[in-house]
Short mmCIF file of N, CA and C in Angstrom, two decimals:
data_model
loop_
_atom_site.label_atom_id
_atom_site.label_comp_id
_atom_site.label_asym_id
_atom_site.label_seq_id
_atom_site.Cartn_x
_atom_site.Cartn_y
_atom_site.Cartn_z
N UNK R 1 111.84 191.34 260.54
CA UNK R 1 110.46 191.43 261.00
C UNK R 1 109.53 191.21 259.82
N UNK R 2 108.54 190.33 259.97
CA UNK R 2 107.63 190.01 258.88
C UNK R 2 106.41 190.91 258.86
N UNK R 3 105.62 190.74 257.80
CA UNK R 3 104.41 191.53 257.65
C UNK R 3 103.27 190.89 258.42
N UNK R 4 102.46 191.74 259.02
CA UNK R 4 101.27 191.31 259.73
C UNK R 4 100.11 192.21 259.32
N UNK R 5 98.91 191.76 259.61
CA UNK R 5 97.71 192.55 259.33
C UNK R 5 97.38 193.40 260.55
N UNK R 6 97.11 194.68 260.30
CA UNK R 6 96.73 195.62 261.35
C UNK R 6 95.41 196.28 260.97
N UNK R 7 94.65 196.65 261.99
CA UNK R 7 93.38 197.33 261.77
C UNK R 7 93.60 198.82 261.96
N UNK R 8 93.20 199.60 260.96
CA UNK R 8 93.34 201.05 261.00
C UNK R 8 91.95 201.66 261.10
N UNK R 9 91.75 202.56 262.08
CA UNK R 9 90.47 203.21 262.28
C UNK R 9 90.42 204.48 261.44
N UNK R 10 89.33 204.63 260.68
CA UNK R 10 89.14 205.81 259.82
C UNK R 10 87.81 206.46 260.15
N UNK R 11 87.58 207.64 259.58
CA UNK R 11 86.25 208.23 259.67
C UNK R 11 85.30 207.33 258.91
N UNK R 12 84.14 207.07 259.47
CA UNK R 12 83.17 206.20 258.82
C UNK R 12 82.71 206.84 257.51
N UNK R 13 82.71 206.04 256.45
CA UNK R 13 82.32 206.52 255.13
C UNK R 13 83.49 207.00 254.29
N UNK R 14 84.67 207.09 254.86
CA UNK R 14 85.84 207.58 254.13
C UNK R 14 86.87 206.48 253.90
N UNK R 15 86.47 205.22 254.05
CA UNK R 15 87.41 204.12 253.93
C UNK R 15 88.09 204.10 252.55
N UNK R 16 87.31 204.30 251.50
CA UNK R 16 87.86 204.26 250.14
C UNK R 16 88.84 205.41 249.90
N UNK R 17 88.51 206.60 250.39
CA UNK R 17 89.42 207.75 250.22
C UNK R 17 90.72 207.53 251.00
N UNK R 18 90.61 206.94 252.18
CA UNK R 18 91.81 206.65 252.97
C UNK R 18 92.67 205.64 252.24
N UNK R 19 92.04 204.61 251.65
CA UNK R 19 92.79 203.60 250.91
C UNK R 19 93.55 204.23 249.74
N UNK R 20 92.87 205.11 248.98
CA UNK R 20 93.52 205.77 247.84
C UNK R 20 94.67 206.66 248.32
N UNK R 21 94.45 207.43 249.38
CA UNK R 21 95.51 208.30 249.92
C UNK R 21 96.70 207.48 250.40
N UNK R 22 96.42 206.37 251.06
CA UNK R 22 97.48 205.50 251.56
C UNK R 22 98.27 204.90 250.40
N UNK R 23 97.58 204.46 249.36
CA UNK R 23 98.26 203.90 248.19
C UNK R 23 99.15 204.95 247.51
N UNK R 24 98.69 206.20 247.45
CA UNK R 24 99.50 207.28 246.87
C UNK R 24 100.76 207.52 247.70
N UNK R 25 100.62 207.54 249.01
CA UNK R 25 101.80 207.75 249.88
C UNK R 25 102.79 206.59 249.75
N UNK R 26 102.28 205.37 249.65
CA UNK R 26 103.15 204.21 249.48
C UNK R 26 103.93 204.34 248.18
N UNK R 27 103.23 204.75 247.11
CA UNK R 27 103.86 204.93 245.80
C UNK R 27 104.93 206.02 245.86
N UNK R 28 104.60 207.16 246.46
CA UNK R 28 105.52 208.29 246.51
C UNK R 28 106.77 207.99 247.34
N UNK R 29 106.61 207.24 248.40
CA UNK R 29 107.75 206.96 249.29
C UNK R 29 108.44 205.64 248.97
N UNK R 30 107.92 204.89 248.02
CA UNK R 30 108.53 203.62 247.63
C UNK R 30 108.51 202.58 248.73
N UNK R 31 107.37 202.44 249.40
CA UNK R 31 107.27 201.52 250.52
C UNK R 31 106.52 200.23 250.16
N UNK R 32 106.57 199.84 248.90
CA UNK R 32 105.88 198.61 248.48
C UNK R 32 106.41 197.38 249.21
N UNK R 33 107.67 197.41 249.61
CA UNK R 33 108.25 196.27 250.30
C UNK R 33 107.77 196.17 251.75
N UNK R 34 107.29 197.29 252.33
CA UNK R 34 106.85 197.27 253.72
C UNK R 34 105.33 197.20 253.89
N UNK R 35 104.59 197.74 252.92
CA UNK R 35 103.13 197.72 252.98
C UNK R 35 102.64 197.08 251.69
N UNK R 36 102.02 195.90 251.81
CA UNK R 36 101.68 195.17 250.59
C UNK R 36 100.21 195.19 250.23
N UNK R 37 99.31 195.11 251.20
CA UNK R 37 97.88 195.04 250.87
C UNK R 37 97.06 195.94 251.77
N UNK R 38 96.00 196.51 251.17
CA UNK R 38 95.04 197.30 251.91
C UNK R 38 93.67 196.73 251.57
N UNK R 39 92.89 196.38 252.58
CA UNK R 39 91.62 195.70 252.36
C UNK R 39 90.50 196.42 253.10
N UNK R 40 89.42 196.71 252.35
CA UNK R 40 88.21 197.22 252.97
C UNK R 40 87.21 196.07 252.93
N UNK R 41 86.92 195.44 254.06
CA UNK R 41 86.04 194.27 254.06
C UNK R 41 84.60 194.65 253.68
N UNK R 42 84.17 194.24 252.48
CA UNK R 42 82.81 194.52 252.00
C UNK R 42 82.20 193.25 251.43
N UNK R 43 80.88 193.27 251.31
CA UNK R 43 80.17 192.18 250.67
C UNK R 43 79.11 192.78 249.75
N UNK R 44 78.75 192.04 248.72
CA UNK R 44 77.69 192.46 247.80
C UNK R 44 76.36 191.98 248.37
N UNK R 45 75.38 192.89 248.41
CA UNK R 45 74.05 192.49 248.84
C UNK R 45 73.05 192.87 247.75
N UNK R 46 71.94 192.16 247.70
CA UNK R 46 70.89 192.41 246.73
C UNK R 46 69.74 193.08 247.45
N UNK R 47 69.32 194.24 246.95
CA UNK R 47 68.22 194.97 247.55
C UNK R 47 67.06 195.04 246.57
N UNK R 48 65.86 195.04 247.07
CA UNK R 48 64.68 195.26 246.25
C UNK R 48 64.14 196.64 246.58
N UNK R 49 64.22 197.54 245.61
CA UNK R 49 63.69 198.89 245.79
C UNK R 49 62.69 199.15 244.67
N UNK R 50 61.49 199.48 245.04
CA UNK R 50 60.42 199.75 244.08
C UNK R 50 60.26 198.59 243.09
N UNK R 51 60.41 197.38 243.59
CA UNK R 51 60.24 196.19 242.75
C UNK R 51 61.41 195.88 241.84
N UNK R 52 62.51 196.59 241.99
CA UNK R 52 63.69 196.36 241.14
C UNK R 52 64.84 195.85 241.99
N UNK R 53 65.59 194.90 241.41
CA UNK R 53 66.78 194.39 242.10
C UNK R 53 67.92 195.38 241.94
N UNK R 54 68.63 195.58 243.01
CA UNK R 54 69.79 196.47 242.98
C UNK R 54 70.88 195.86 243.83
N UNK R 55 72.07 195.68 243.25
CA UNK R 55 73.20 195.16 244.01
C UNK R 55 74.01 196.34 244.54
N UNK R 56 74.46 196.21 245.79
CA UNK R 56 75.29 197.25 246.37
C UNK R 56 76.30 196.61 247.31
N UNK R 57 77.28 197.40 247.71
CA UNK R 57 78.31 196.93 248.63
C UNK R 57 77.94 197.35 250.05
N UNK R 58 78.19 196.47 251.00
CA UNK R 58 77.98 196.77 252.41
C UNK R 58 79.27 196.43 253.14
N UNK R 59 79.71 197.35 253.97
CA UNK R 59 80.95 197.14 254.71
C UNK R 59 80.68 196.28 255.94
N UNK R 60 81.57 195.30 256.19
CA UNK R 60 81.48 194.48 257.40
C UNK R 60 81.78 195.34 258.62
N UNK R 61 82.81 196.15 258.51
CA UNK R 61 83.29 196.94 259.63
C UNK R 61 83.41 198.40 259.20
N UNK R 62 82.31 199.16 259.21
CA UNK R 62 82.39 200.57 258.80
C UNK R 62 83.38 201.33 259.68
N UNK R 63 84.22 202.12 259.06
CA UNK R 63 85.19 202.90 259.80
C UNK R 63 86.52 202.20 260.04
N UNK R 64 86.69 201.01 259.44
CA UNK R 64 87.94 200.27 259.63
C UNK R 64 88.45 199.72 258.30
N UNK R 65 89.75 199.71 258.13
CA UNK R 65 90.38 199.03 257.01
C UNK R 65 91.49 198.14 257.56
N UNK R 66 91.85 197.13 256.78
CA UNK R 66 92.92 196.22 257.16
C UNK R 66 94.13 196.50 256.29
N UNK R 67 95.30 196.56 256.91
CA UNK R 67 96.53 196.84 256.18
C UNK R 67 97.55 195.76 256.53
N UNK R 68 98.10 195.11 255.47
CA UNK R 68 99.18 194.15 255.69
C UNK R 68 100.49 194.91 255.54
N UNK R 69 101.23 194.98 256.64
CA UNK R 69 102.44 195.81 256.63
C UNK R 69 103.46 195.33 257.64
N UNK R 70 104.67 195.79 257.40
CA UNK R 70 105.75 195.61 258.37
C UNK R 70 105.74 196.87 259.23
N UNK R 71 105.38 196.73 260.48
CA UNK R 71 105.20 197.90 261.35
C UNK R 71 106.54 198.36 261.91
N UNK R 72 106.89 199.60 261.58
CA UNK R 72 108.05 200.27 262.20
C UNK R 72 107.67 201.74 262.34
N UNK R 73 108.58 202.55 262.84
CA UNK R 73 108.27 203.97 263.06
C UNK R 73 107.86 204.67 261.77
N UNK R 74 108.57 204.38 260.68
CA UNK R 74 108.28 205.04 259.41
C UNK R 74 106.88 204.72 258.91
N UNK R 75 106.52 203.43 258.88
CA UNK R 75 105.20 203.04 258.37
C UNK R 75 104.09 203.48 259.33
N UNK R 76 104.34 203.41 260.63
CA UNK R 76 103.34 203.83 261.62
C UNK R 76 103.00 205.30 261.43
N UNK R 77 104.04 206.15 261.32
CA UNK R 77 103.82 207.59 261.15
C UNK R 77 103.18 207.90 259.80
N UNK R 78 103.56 207.16 258.76
CA UNK R 78 102.98 207.41 257.44
C UNK R 78 101.48 207.12 257.45
N UNK R 79 101.08 205.99 258.02
CA UNK R 79 99.65 205.65 258.07
C UNK R 79 98.90 206.67 258.93
N UNK R 80 99.47 207.03 260.07
CA UNK R 80 98.81 208.00 260.96
C UNK R 80 98.67 209.38 260.33
N UNK R 81 99.56 209.73 259.39
CA UNK R 81 99.52 211.06 258.79
C UNK R 81 98.51 211.18 257.65
N UNK R 82 97.89 210.08 257.25
CA UNK R 82 96.90 210.11 256.17
C UNK R 82 95.65 210.82 256.69
N UNK R 83 95.12 211.78 255.91
CA UNK R 83 93.89 212.46 256.34
C UNK R 83 92.75 211.46 256.58
N UNK R 84 91.96 211.71 257.59
CA UNK R 84 90.79 210.91 257.97
C UNK R 84 91.14 209.57 258.63
N UNK R 85 92.41 209.40 259.01
CA UNK R 85 92.80 208.23 259.79
C UNK R 85 92.89 208.69 261.24
N UNK R 86 92.18 207.97 262.13
CA UNK R 86 92.24 208.35 263.54
C UNK R 86 93.29 207.56 264.30
N UNK R 87 93.74 206.44 263.74
CA UNK R 87 94.81 205.68 264.37
C UNK R 87 94.66 204.19 264.16
N UNK R 88 95.55 203.47 264.78
CA UNK R 88 95.52 202.01 264.74
C UNK R 88 94.67 201.51 265.89
N UNK R 89 94.04 200.37 265.70
CA UNK R 89 93.38 199.72 266.82
C UNK R 89 94.50 199.15 267.69
N UNK R 90 94.54 199.57 268.92
CA UNK R 90 95.62 199.19 269.82
C UNK R 90 96.46 200.38 270.22
N UNK R 91 96.19 201.55 269.63
CA UNK R 91 96.88 202.78 270.02
C UNK R 91 98.31 202.86 269.53
N UNK R 92 99.21 203.27 270.43
CA UNK R 92 100.61 203.46 270.06
C UNK R 92 101.35 202.15 269.82
N UNK R 93 100.85 201.07 270.40
CA UNK R 93 101.46 199.76 270.21
C UNK R 93 100.42 198.81 269.61
N UNK R 94 100.11 198.98 268.30
CA UNK R 94 99.08 198.14 267.70
C UNK R 94 99.46 196.67 267.71
N UNK R 95 98.46 195.84 267.93
CA UNK R 95 98.66 194.40 267.96
C UNK R 95 98.13 193.84 266.64
N UNK R 96 98.93 193.02 265.96
CA UNK R 96 98.44 192.45 264.71
C UNK R 96 97.29 191.48 264.96
N UNK R 97 96.38 191.40 263.98
CA UNK R 97 95.29 190.44 264.14
C UNK R 97 95.76 189.09 263.63
N UNK R 98 95.27 188.01 264.22
CA UNK R 98 95.72 186.67 263.83
C UNK R 98 95.41 186.37 262.36
N UNK R 99 96.29 185.62 261.72
CA UNK R 99 96.14 185.27 260.31
C UNK R 99 94.83 184.51 260.07
N UNK R 100 94.39 183.71 261.04
CA UNK R 100 93.14 182.95 260.89
C UNK R 100 91.95 183.89 260.71
N UNK R 101 91.92 184.98 261.49
CA UNK R 101 90.83 185.95 261.38
C UNK R 101 90.86 186.65 260.02
N UNK R 102 92.05 186.98 259.54
CA UNK R 102 92.18 187.63 258.24
C UNK R 102 91.67 186.69 257.14
N UNK R 103 92.00 185.42 257.23
CA UNK R 103 91.55 184.46 256.22
C UNK R 103 90.04 184.33 256.22
N UNK R 104 89.41 184.38 257.39
CA UNK R 104 87.95 184.33 257.47
C UNK R 104 87.34 185.55 256.80
N UNK R 105 87.90 186.73 257.06
CA UNK R 105 87.39 187.96 256.45
C UNK R 105 87.56 187.91 254.94
N UNK R 106 88.71 187.46 254.46
CA UNK R 106 88.95 187.37 253.01
C UNK R 106 87.98 186.39 252.37
N UNK R 107 87.69 185.28 253.03
CA UNK R 107 86.71 184.32 252.50
C UNK R 107 85.33 184.95 252.41
N UNK R 108 84.95 185.75 253.40
CA UNK R 108 83.65 186.43 253.36
C UNK R 108 83.59 187.41 252.19
N UNK R 109 84.68 188.13 251.94
CA UNK R 109 84.73 189.09 250.84
C UNK R 109 84.63 188.38 249.50
N UNK R 110 85.32 187.25 249.34
CA UNK R 110 85.37 186.54 248.07
C UNK R 110 84.14 185.66 247.82
N UNK R 111 83.30 185.51 248.84
CA UNK R 111 82.16 184.60 248.75
C UNK R 111 81.17 185.01 247.65
N UNK R 112 81.09 186.28 247.32
CA UNK R 112 80.18 186.73 246.28
C UNK R 112 78.91 187.30 246.88
N UNK R 113 77.92 187.58 246.01
CA UNK R 113 76.69 188.20 246.50
C UNK R 113 76.01 187.36 247.57
N UNK R 114 75.59 188.03 248.62
CA UNK R 114 74.93 187.35 249.72
C UNK R 114 73.48 187.04 249.35
N UNK R 115 72.96 185.92 249.81
CA UNK R 115 71.60 185.57 249.46
C UNK R 115 70.55 186.40 250.18
N UNK R 116 70.95 187.17 251.20
CA UNK R 116 69.97 187.97 251.92
C UNK R 116 69.38 189.05 251.03
N UNK R 117 68.10 189.27 251.18
CA UNK R 117 67.41 190.28 250.38
C UNK R 117 66.86 191.33 251.33
N UNK R 118 67.14 192.57 251.01
CA UNK R 118 66.71 193.69 251.83
C UNK R 118 65.61 194.40 251.07
N UNK R 119 64.46 194.60 251.67
CA UNK R 119 63.36 195.28 250.99
C UNK R 119 63.03 196.58 251.69
N UNK R 120 62.48 197.49 250.91
CA UNK R 120 62.04 198.78 251.48
C UNK R 120 60.68 199.13 250.93
#
């Protein structure tokens, strides 16, 4: 069985903590061969606050992370047991997202700072 990308639902605002916890569990259990990448889809935006430019990260999908993994009972239970993870998109039988969609998201992430300017 090959690796596919799955969407994991987390508490909004805790995506980075979930990623760190997941990486620690992968390290402790030696599952590098089954779970290879964890991605939080973000983009850099430029904001103008009080006349000053400020770059910040904005999440495309708040409350969701993407995980490239070989899905079996062990990896499913490990991901579900991470604090602040509510589950996989798709429930007990998660469906992998198509590789084309993942490539589009990765291109958006790698594109660099967005030209949009947000003012307050």
